[in-house]
Amino acid sequence: MDTTSDLSNASRQRAPMNVSGRTWGAVAVLLGVGTIYATSVPGWHFTWLMPVGAGWLLFGVGWLIMLGVVLIRRERLIALRRNWQFWAVPPLVVALAGSLVYIGAPVRMRFELSRGSLDHFAKTVSEGTPPGKRNWIGLYPVEYLEGSRRAFGFMIEDTGFFGSYGFAWSPNGEPDIDAPGYYRHFDGPWYIWIDD
């Protein structure tokens, strides 16, 4: 007696996809958040970007293999419609994260979240308080800090691949800081400091 005919076709086909659909969607969202964090500083956090990039590579290969398996099945359209979250969420996360990185939103968002601390620190330095040694300014871990009352800059820890990146403050035009590198205007008196 064949007991498999008592099982519905839907339950036999749905089980693996339902479980993995949510899991794969959650992994895609976590990788998207990791990408946003890794690219939220000028020059990007390469110590974060490398594992996130490897994660995206493994995730993409696995997702494409699953798609290939479904596409060679006879009931491919039913499987694609039934498990639409599995097929739709990862590409949407990739498109959203890629678009945000492309327009520079992660860098701008972290800067704006740190703006109060950055401006407060700039005000105290301009009033004559020496910059001193700082571990953090806003949401930025400080690797190196240099400056005077007229202008100062700091390098962000673990940024860039071959060089360092940070921010410089100068209310009177391009910063005149006795340190190597060049500057690109970012917002108001703030510049991105690049040291190759």
Coordinates of N, CA and C in Angstrom, one line a residue:
M1 N 0.8 -1.2 0.0 CA 0.0 0.0 0.0 C 0.9 1.2 0.0
D2 N 0.6 2.2 -0.9 CA 1.4 3.4 -1.0 C 0.8 4.5 -0.1
T3 N 1.5 4.8 1.0 CA 1.0 5.9 1.9 C 1.4 7.3 1.4
T4 N 2.3 7.4 0.5 CA 2.7 8.7 0.1 C 1.6 9.4 -0.7
S5 N 0.7 8.6 -1.3 CA -0.4 9.3 -2.1 C -1.4 10.0 -1.1
D6 N -1.4 9.6 0.2 CA -2.2 10.3 1.2 C -1.8 11.7 1.5
L7 N -0.5 11.9 1.3 CA 0.1 13.3 1.6 C -0.3 14.2 0.4
S8 N -0.6 15.4 0.7 CA -0.9 16.3 -0.3 C 0.4 16.8 -1.0
N9 N 0.3 17.0 -2.3 CA 1.5 17.5 -3.0 C 2.0 18.8 -2.4
A10 N 1.0 19.7 -2.0 CA 1.4 21.0 -1.5 C 2.3 20.9 -0.2
S11 N 2.0 19.9 0.7 CA 2.8 19.8 1.9 C 4.2 19.2 1.6
R12 N 4.2 18.4 0.6 CA 5.5 17.8 0.2 C 6.4 18.9 -0.4
Q13 N 5.9 19.8 -1.2 CA 6.7 20.7 -1.9 C 7.0 22.0 -1.0
R14 N 6.1 22.4 -0.1 CA 6.2 23.6 0.6 C 7.2 23.6 1.8
A15 N 7.4 22.5 2.4 CA 8.1 22.5 3.7 C 9.5 23.0 3.6
P16 N 10.4 22.6 2.7 CA 11.7 23.1 2.7 C 11.8 24.6 2.3
M17 N 10.9 25.1 1.4 CA 10.9 26.5 1.0 C 10.4 27.4 2.1
N18 N 9.4 27.0 2.8 CA 8.8 27.9 3.8 C 9.8 28.2 4.9
V19 N 10.5 27.1 5.4 CA 11.5 27.3 6.4 C 12.7 28.1 6.0
S20 N 13.2 27.8 4.8 CA 14.4 28.6 4.3 C 14.0 30.0 3.8
G21 N 12.8 30.2 3.4 CA 12.4 31.5 2.9 C 12.6 32.6 4.0
R22 N 12.1 32.3 5.2 CA 12.2 33.3 6.3 C 13.7 33.5 6.7
T23 N 14.4 32.3 6.7 CA 15.8 32.4 7.1 C 16.6 33.2 6.1
W24 N 16.4 32.9 4.8 CA 17.2 33.6 3.8 C 16.8 35.0 3.8
G25 N 15.6 35.4 4.0 CA 15.2 36.8 4.1 C 15.9 37.5 5.2
A26 N 15.9 36.8 6.4 CA 16.6 37.4 7.6 C 18.1 37.6 7.4
V27 N 18.7 36.6 6.7 CA 20.1 36.7 6.4 C 20.4 37.9 5.5
A28 N 19.5 38.0 4.5 CA 19.7 39.1 3.5 C 19.6 40.5 4.2
V29 N 18.6 40.6 5.1 CA 18.4 41.8 5.9 C 19.7 42.1 6.8
L30 N 20.2 41.1 7.4 CA 21.4 41.2 8.3 C 22.6 41.7 7.4
L31 N 22.7 41.0 6.2 CA 23.8 41.4 5.4 C 23.7 42.9 4.9
G32 N 22.4 43.3 4.6 CA 22.1 44.6 4.2 C 22.5 45.6 5.3
V33 N 22.1 45.3 6.5 CA 22.5 46.2 7.6 C 24.0 46.3 7.8
G34 N 24.7 45.1 7.7 CA 26.1 45.1 7.7 C 26.8 45.9 6.6
T35 N 26.2 45.9 5.5 CA 26.7 46.7 4.3 C 26.5 48.2 4.6
I36 N 25.4 48.6 5.2 CA 25.1 50.0 5.5 C 26.1 50.4 6.6
Y37 N 26.3 49.6 7.6 CA 27.3 50.0 8.6 C 28.7 50.1 8.1
A38 N 29.1 49.1 7.3 CA 30.5 49.1 6.7 C 30.8 50.3 5.8
T39 N 29.7 50.8 5.2 CA 29.9 51.9 4.3 C 29.5 53.3 4.9
S40 N 29.3 53.3 6.2 CA 28.8 54.6 6.8 C 29.9 55.6 7.2
V41 N 31.1 55.3 6.8 CA 32.2 56.3 7.1 C 32.9 56.6 5.7
P42 N 33.5 57.7 5.6 CA 34.3 58.0 4.4 C 35.4 56.9 4.3
G43 N 35.6 56.4 3.1 CA 36.6 55.4 2.9 C 36.2 54.0 3.3
W44 N 35.0 53.9 4.0 CA 34.4 52.6 4.4 C 35.3 51.8 5.4
H45 N 34.6 51.1 6.2 CA 35.3 50.2 7.2 C 35.6 48.9 6.5
F46 N 36.9 48.8 6.0 CA 37.2 47.6 5.3 C 37.3 46.3 6.2
T47 N 37.5 46.5 7.5 CA 37.5 45.3 8.3 C 36.1 44.7 8.4
W48 N 35.1 45.6 8.2 CA 33.7 45.1 8.2 C 33.3 44.7 6.8
L49 N 33.8 45.4 5.8 CA 33.3 45.2 4.5 C 33.8 43.8 3.9
M50 N 35.0 43.4 4.3 CA 35.5 42.1 3.8 C 34.6 40.9 4.2
P51 N 34.2 40.8 5.5 CA 33.4 39.6 5.9 C 31.9 39.8 5.3
V52 N 31.5 41.0 5.3 CA 30.1 41.3 4.7 C 30.1 40.9 3.2
G53 N 31.2 41.3 2.5 CA 31.3 41.0 1.1 C 31.3 39.5 0.9
A54 N 32.1 38.8 1.7 CA 32.2 37.3 1.6 C 30.8 36.7 1.9
G55 N 30.1 37.3 2.9 CA 28.7 36.8 3.2 C 27.8 37.0 2.0
W56 N 27.9 38.1 1.4 CA 27.0 38.4 0.2 C 27.4 37.4 -0.9
L57 N 28.6 37.1 -1.1 CA 29.0 36.1 -2.1 C 28.5 34.8 -1.9
L58 N 28.6 34.3 -0.7 CA 28.1 32.9 -0.3 C 26.6 32.9 -0.4
F59 N 26.0 34.0 0.1 CA 24.5 34.1 0.0 C 24.0 34.1 -1.4
G60 N 24.6 34.9 -2.3 CA 24.2 35.0 -3.7 C 24.3 33.7 -4.4
V61 N 25.5 33.0 -4.2 CA 25.6 31.7 -4.8 C 24.6 30.7 -4.3
G62 N 24.3 30.6 -3.0 CA 23.3 29.7 -2.5 C 21.9 30.1 -3.0
W63 N 21.6 31.4 -3.1 CA 20.3 31.8 -3.6 C 20.1 31.4 -5.1
L64 N 21.2 31.6 -5.9 CA 21.1 31.2 -7.3 C 21.0 29.7 -7.5
I65 N 21.6 29.0 -6.7 CA 21.5 27.5 -6.7 C 20.0 27.1 -6.4
M66 N 19.5 27.7 -5.4 CA 18.1 27.4 -5.0 C 17.1 27.8 -6.2
L67 N 17.4 28.9 -6.8 CA 16.6 29.4 -7.9 C 16.7 28.4 -9.1
G68 N 17.9 28.0 -9.4 CA 18.1 27.0 -10.4 C 17.4 25.7 -10.2
V69 N 17.4 25.2 -8.9 CA 16.7 24.0 -8.6 C 15.2 24.1 -8.8
V70 N 14.6 25.3 -8.4 CA 13.2 25.5 -8.6 C 12.9 25.6 -10.1
L71 N 13.7 26.3 -10.9 CA 13.4 26.5 -12.3 C 13.4 25.2 -13.1
I72 N 14.2 24.2 -12.7 CA 14.2 22.9 -13.4 C 13.0 22.0 -13.0
R73 N 12.3 22.3 -12.0 CA 11.2 21.5 -11.6 C 10.0 21.8 -12.5
R74 N 9.1 20.8 -12.5 CA 7.9 20.9 -13.4 C 6.9 22.0 -12.8
E75 N 6.8 22.1 -11.5 CA 5.9 23.0 -10.9 C 6.5 24.3 -10.5
R76 N 7.4 24.8 -11.4 CA 8.2 26.0 -11.0 C 7.4 27.2 -10.8
L77 N 6.4 27.5 -11.6 CA 5.5 28.7 -11.4 C 4.8 28.6 -10.1
I78 N 4.3 27.5 -9.7 CA 3.6 27.3 -8.4 C 4.6 27.6 -7.3
A79 N 5.8 27.0 -7.4 CA 6.8 27.2 -6.3 C 7.2 28.6 -6.2
L80 N 7.4 29.3 -7.3 CA 7.8 30.7 -7.3 C 6.7 31.6 -6.7
R81 N 5.4 31.3 -7.0 CA 4.3 32.1 -6.5 C 4.1 31.8 -5.0
R82 N 4.2 30.6 -4.6 CA 3.9 30.2 -3.2 C 5.0 30.8 -2.3
N83 N 6.2 30.8 -2.7 CA 7.3 31.2 -1.9 C 7.9 32.6 -2.4
W84 N 7.0 33.5 -2.7 CA 7.4 34.8 -3.2 C 8.4 35.5 -2.3
Q85 N 8.2 35.4 -1.0 CA 9.1 36.1 -0.1 C 10.6 35.7 -0.3
F86 N 10.7 34.4 -0.4 CA 12.1 33.8 -0.6 C 12.7 34.4 -1.8
W87 N 12.0 34.6 -2.9 CA 12.5 35.1 -4.2 C 12.5 36.6 -4.2
A88 N 11.7 37.3 -3.5 CA 11.6 38.8 -3.6 C 12.4 39.5 -2.6
V89 N 12.5 39.1 -1.4 CA 13.2 39.8 -0.3 C 14.7 40.0 -0.6
P90 N 15.4 39.0 -0.9 CA 16.9 39.2 -1.1 C 17.2 40.2 -2.2
P91 N 16.6 40.1 -3.4 CA 16.9 41.1 -4.4 C 16.5 42.5 -4.0
L92 N 15.4 42.6 -3.3 CA 14.9 44.0 -2.8 C 16.0 44.5 -1.8
V93 N 16.5 43.7 -0.9 CA 17.5 44.1 0.0 C 18.7 44.6 -0.7
V94 N 19.2 43.8 -1.7 CA 20.4 44.1 -2.4 C 20.2 45.4 -3.2
A95 N 19.0 45.6 -3.8 CA 18.7 46.9 -4.5 C 18.7 48.1 -3.6
L96 N 18.0 47.9 -2.4 CA 17.9 49.0 -1.5 C 19.3 49.4 -0.9
A97 N 20.0 48.4 -0.4 CA 21.4 48.6 0.2 C 22.3 49.2 -0.9
G98 N 22.3 48.6 -2.1 CA 23.2 49.2 -3.1 C 22.8 50.6 -3.5
S99 N 21.5 50.9 -3.6 CA 21.1 52.3 -3.9 C 21.5 53.3 -2.8
L100 N 21.4 52.9 -1.5 CA 21.7 53.7 -0.4 C 23.2 54.0 -0.4
V101 N 24.0 52.9 -0.7 CA 25.5 53.1 -0.7 C 25.9 54.0 -1.9
Y102 N 25.2 53.8 -3.0 CA 25.6 54.6 -4.2 C 25.3 56.1 -4.0
I103 N 24.3 56.4 -3.4 CA 24.0 57.9 -3.2 C 24.7 58.4 -1.9
G104 N 25.4 57.6 -1.2 CA 26.1 58.1 0.0 C 25.3 58.2 1.2
A105 N 24.1 57.6 1.3 CA 23.2 57.8 2.4 C 23.8 57.3 3.7
P106 N 24.5 56.2 3.8 CA 25.1 55.7 5.1 C 26.1 56.7 5.7
V107 N 26.9 57.3 4.8 CA 27.9 58.3 5.3 C 27.2 59.5 5.9
R108 N 26.2 60.0 5.1 CA 25.4 61.2 5.5 C 24.6 60.9 6.8
M109 N 24.0 59.7 6.9 CA 23.2 59.4 8.1 C 24.1 59.3 9.3
R110 N 25.2 58.7 9.3 CA 26.1 58.6 10.5 C 26.6 60.0 10.8
F111 N 26.9 60.8 9.8 CA 27.4 62.2 10.1 C 26.3 63.0 10.7
E112 N 25.1 62.9 10.3 CA 24.0 63.7 10.9 C 23.7 63.2 12.3
L113 N 23.8 61.9 12.5 CA 23.6 61.4 13.9 C 24.7 61.9 14.8
S114 N 25.9 62.1 14.3 CA 27.0 62.6 15.1 C 27.2 64.1 15.1
R115 N 26.3 64.8 14.3 CA 26.5 66.2 14.1 C 26.6 67.1 15.3
G116 N 25.7 66.8 16.3 CA 25.7 67.5 17.6 C 27.1 67.4 18.3
S117 N 27.6 66.2 18.4 CA 28.9 66.0 19.0 C 30.0 66.7 18.2
L118 N 30.0 66.5 16.9 CA 31.0 67.1 16.1 C 31.0 68.6 16.2
D119 N 29.9 69.3 16.1 CA 29.8 70.7 16.2 C 30.2 71.2 17.6
H120 N 29.8 70.5 18.7 CA 30.2 70.8 20.0 C 31.7 70.8 20.2
F121 N 32.3 69.7 19.7 CA 33.7 69.6 19.8 C 34.4 70.7 19.0
A122 N 33.9 71.0 17.8 CA 34.5 72.1 17.0 C 34.4 73.4 17.8
K123 N 33.3 73.6 18.4 CA 33.1 74.9 19.2 C 34.1 75.0 20.3
T124 N 34.3 73.9 21.1 CA 35.3 73.9 22.2 C 36.7 74.2 21.7
V125 N 37.0 73.5 20.5 CA 38.4 73.7 20.0 C 38.6 75.2 19.5
S126 N 37.5 75.7 18.9 CA 37.6 77.1 18.4 C 37.7 78.1 19.5
E127 N 37.2 77.8 20.7 CA 37.3 78.7 21.8 C 38.6 78.6 22.6
G128 N 39.5 77.7 22.1 CA 40.8 77.7 22.7 C 41.1 76.4 23.5
T129 N 40.2 75.5 23.7 CA 40.4 74.3 24.4 C 41.2 73.4 23.4
P130 N 42.4 72.9 23.8 CA 43.2 72.0 23.0 C 42.4 70.8 22.6
P131 N 42.6 70.2 21.4 CA 41.8 69.0 21.0 C 42.1 67.8 22.0
G132 N 43.3 67.7 22.4 CA 43.6 66.6 23.3 C 43.4 65.3 22.7
K133 N 43.5 64.2 23.5 CA 43.3 62.9 22.9 C 41.9 62.5 23.1
R134 N 41.3 62.0 22.1 CA 39.9 61.6 22.1 C 39.8 60.2 21.6
N135 N 38.9 59.4 22.2 CA 38.6 58.0 21.6 C 37.5 58.0 20.7
W136 N 36.5 58.9 20.9 CA 35.3 59.0 20.1 C 34.9 60.4 20.0
I137 N 34.4 60.7 18.8 CA 33.7 62.0 18.5 C 32.4 61.6 17.9
G138 N 31.3 61.7 18.6 CA 30.0 61.3 18.0 C 30.1 59.8 17.9
L139 N 29.7 59.3 16.7 CA 29.7 57.8 16.4 C 31.0 57.4 15.7
Y140 N 32.1 58.2 15.8 CA 33.3 57.9 15.1 C 34.4 57.6 16.0
P141 N 35.0 56.4 15.9 CA 36.2 56.1 16.7 C 37.4 56.8 16.1
V142 N 38.1 57.6 17.0 CA 39.2 58.5 16.5 C 40.5 57.7 16.6
E143 N 41.2 57.7 15.5 CA 42.5 57.1 15.4 C 43.6 58.1 15.6
Y144 N 43.4 59.3 15.1 CA 44.4 60.4 15.1 C 43.7 61.7 15.0
L145 N 44.2 62.6 15.8 CA 43.6 64.0 15.9 C 44.6 65.0 15.8
E146 N 44.4 66.0 15.0 CA 45.4 67.1 14.7 C 44.7 68.4 14.5
G147 N 45.2 69.5 15.0 CA 44.6 70.8 14.7 C 45.0 71.9 15.6
S148 N 44.2 73.0 15.4 CA 44.4 74.2 16.1 C 43.1 74.9 16.3
R149 N 43.1 76.2 16.8 CA 41.8 76.9 16.9 C 41.2 77.2 15.6
R150 N 42.0 77.3 14.5 CA 41.5 77.7 13.2 C 40.9 76.5 12.5
A151 N 41.4 75.3 12.7 CA 41.0 74.1 12.0 C 41.5 72.9 12.7
F152 N 40.8 71.8 12.6 CA 41.3 70.6 13.1 C 40.7 69.4 12.3
G153 N 41.3 68.3 12.4 CA 40.8 67.1 11.7 C 41.1 65.9 12.5
F154 N 40.4 64.8 12.2 CA 40.6 63.5 12.8 C 40.4 62.4 11.8
M155 N 41.3 61.4 12.0 CA 41.1 60.2 11.2 C 40.3 59.2 11.9
I156 N 39.4 58.5 11.2 CA 38.5 57.5 11.7 C 39.2 56.2 11.7
E157 N 39.2 55.5 12.8 CA 39.8 54.2 12.9 C 39.3 53.2 11.9
D158 N 40.2 52.4 11.4 CA 39.8 51.3 10.4 C 39.1 51.7 9.2
T159 N 39.5 52.8 8.6 CA 38.9 53.2 7.3 C 39.9 53.2 6.2
G160 N 39.4 53.0 5.0 CA 40.2 53.0 3.8 C 41.0 51.7 3.7
F161 N 41.5 51.4 2.6 CA 42.2 50.2 2.3 C 43.7 50.5 2.3
F162 N 44.1 51.5 1.5 CA 45.5 51.9 1.4 C 45.8 53.2 2.1
G163 N 44.8 53.9 2.5 CA 45.0 55.2 3.1 C 44.0 55.3 4.3
S164 N 44.0 56.5 4.9 CA 43.1 56.8 6.0 C 42.1 57.9 5.6
Y165 N 40.9 57.8 6.3 CA 39.9 58.8 6.0 C 39.4 59.4 7.3
G166 N 38.9 60.6 7.3 CA 38.4 61.2 8.4 C 37.6 62.5 8.1
F167 N 37.4 63.3 9.1 CA 36.8 64.6 8.9 C 37.7 65.7 9.3
A168 N 37.5 66.9 8.7 CA 38.2 68.1 9.1 C 37.2 69.2 9.2
W169 N 37.5 70.1 10.2 CA 36.6 71.2 10.4 C 37.4 72.5 10.2
S170 N 36.8 73.4 9.3 CA 37.5 74.6 9.0 C 36.4 75.6 8.6
P171 N 36.1 76.6 9.4 CA 35.0 77.6 9.1 C 35.5 78.6 8.0
N172 N 36.8 78.7 7.7 CA 37.3 79.7 6.8 C 37.9 79.1 5.5
G173 N 37.2 78.2 4.9 CA 37.7 77.6 3.7 C 38.4 76.3 4.0
E174 N 39.2 75.9 2.9 CA 39.9 74.6 3.0 C 40.8 74.5 4.3
P175 N 40.8 73.4 5.0 CA 41.6 73.3 6.2 C 43.1 73.5 6.0
D176 N 43.7 74.2 6.9 CA 45.1 74.4 6.9 C 45.7 73.7 8.1
I177 N 45.8 72.3 8.0 CA 46.3 71.5 9.1 C 47.6 71.0 8.7
D178 N 48.5 71.0 9.7 CA 49.9 70.6 9.5 C 50.0 69.0 9.5
A179 N 49.4 68.5 8.5 CA 49.3 67.0 8.3 C 49.2 66.7 6.9
P180 N 49.6 65.5 6.4 CA 49.5 65.1 5.0 C 48.1 64.8 4.6
G181 N 47.8 64.9 3.3 CA 46.5 64.6 2.8 C 45.8 65.7 2.1
Y182 N 44.6 65.5 1.6 CA 43.9 66.5 0.9 C 42.4 66.4 1.4
Y183 N 41.6 67.4 1.0 CA 40.3 67.6 1.6 C 39.3 67.8 0.5
R184 N 38.1 67.3 0.8 CA 36.9 67.4 -0.1 C 35.8 67.9 0.7
H185 N 35.2 69.0 0.3 CA 34.1 69.7 1.0 C 33.0 68.7 1.2
F186 N 32.4 68.6 2.4 CA 31.3 67.7 2.7 C 30.0 68.5 3.1
D187 N 30.1 69.3 4.1 CA 28.9 70.0 4.6 C 29.3 71.2 5.5
G188 N 28.8 72.4 5.2 CA 29.2 73.5 6.0 C 30.7 73.7 6.2
P189 N 31.1 73.8 7.4 CA 32.6 73.9 7.7 C 33.3 72.5 7.7
W190 N 32.6 71.5 7.4 CA 33.1 70.1 7.5 C 33.6 69.6 6.1
Y191 N 34.8 69.0 6.2 CA 35.5 68.4 5.0 C 35.8 66.9 5.3
I192 N 35.8 66.2 4.2 CA 36.4 64.8 4.3 C 37.9 64.9 4.1
W193 N 38.6 64.3 5.1 CA 40.1 64.4 5.0 C 40.6 63.0 4.5
I194 N 41.4 63.1 3.5 CA 41.9 61.8 2.9 C 43.4 61.8 2.9
D195 N 44.0 60.8 3.5 CA 45.4 60.7 3.6 C 45.8 59.4 2.9
D196 N 46.3 59.5 1.7 CA 46.7 58.3 0.9 C 48.1 57.9 1.3

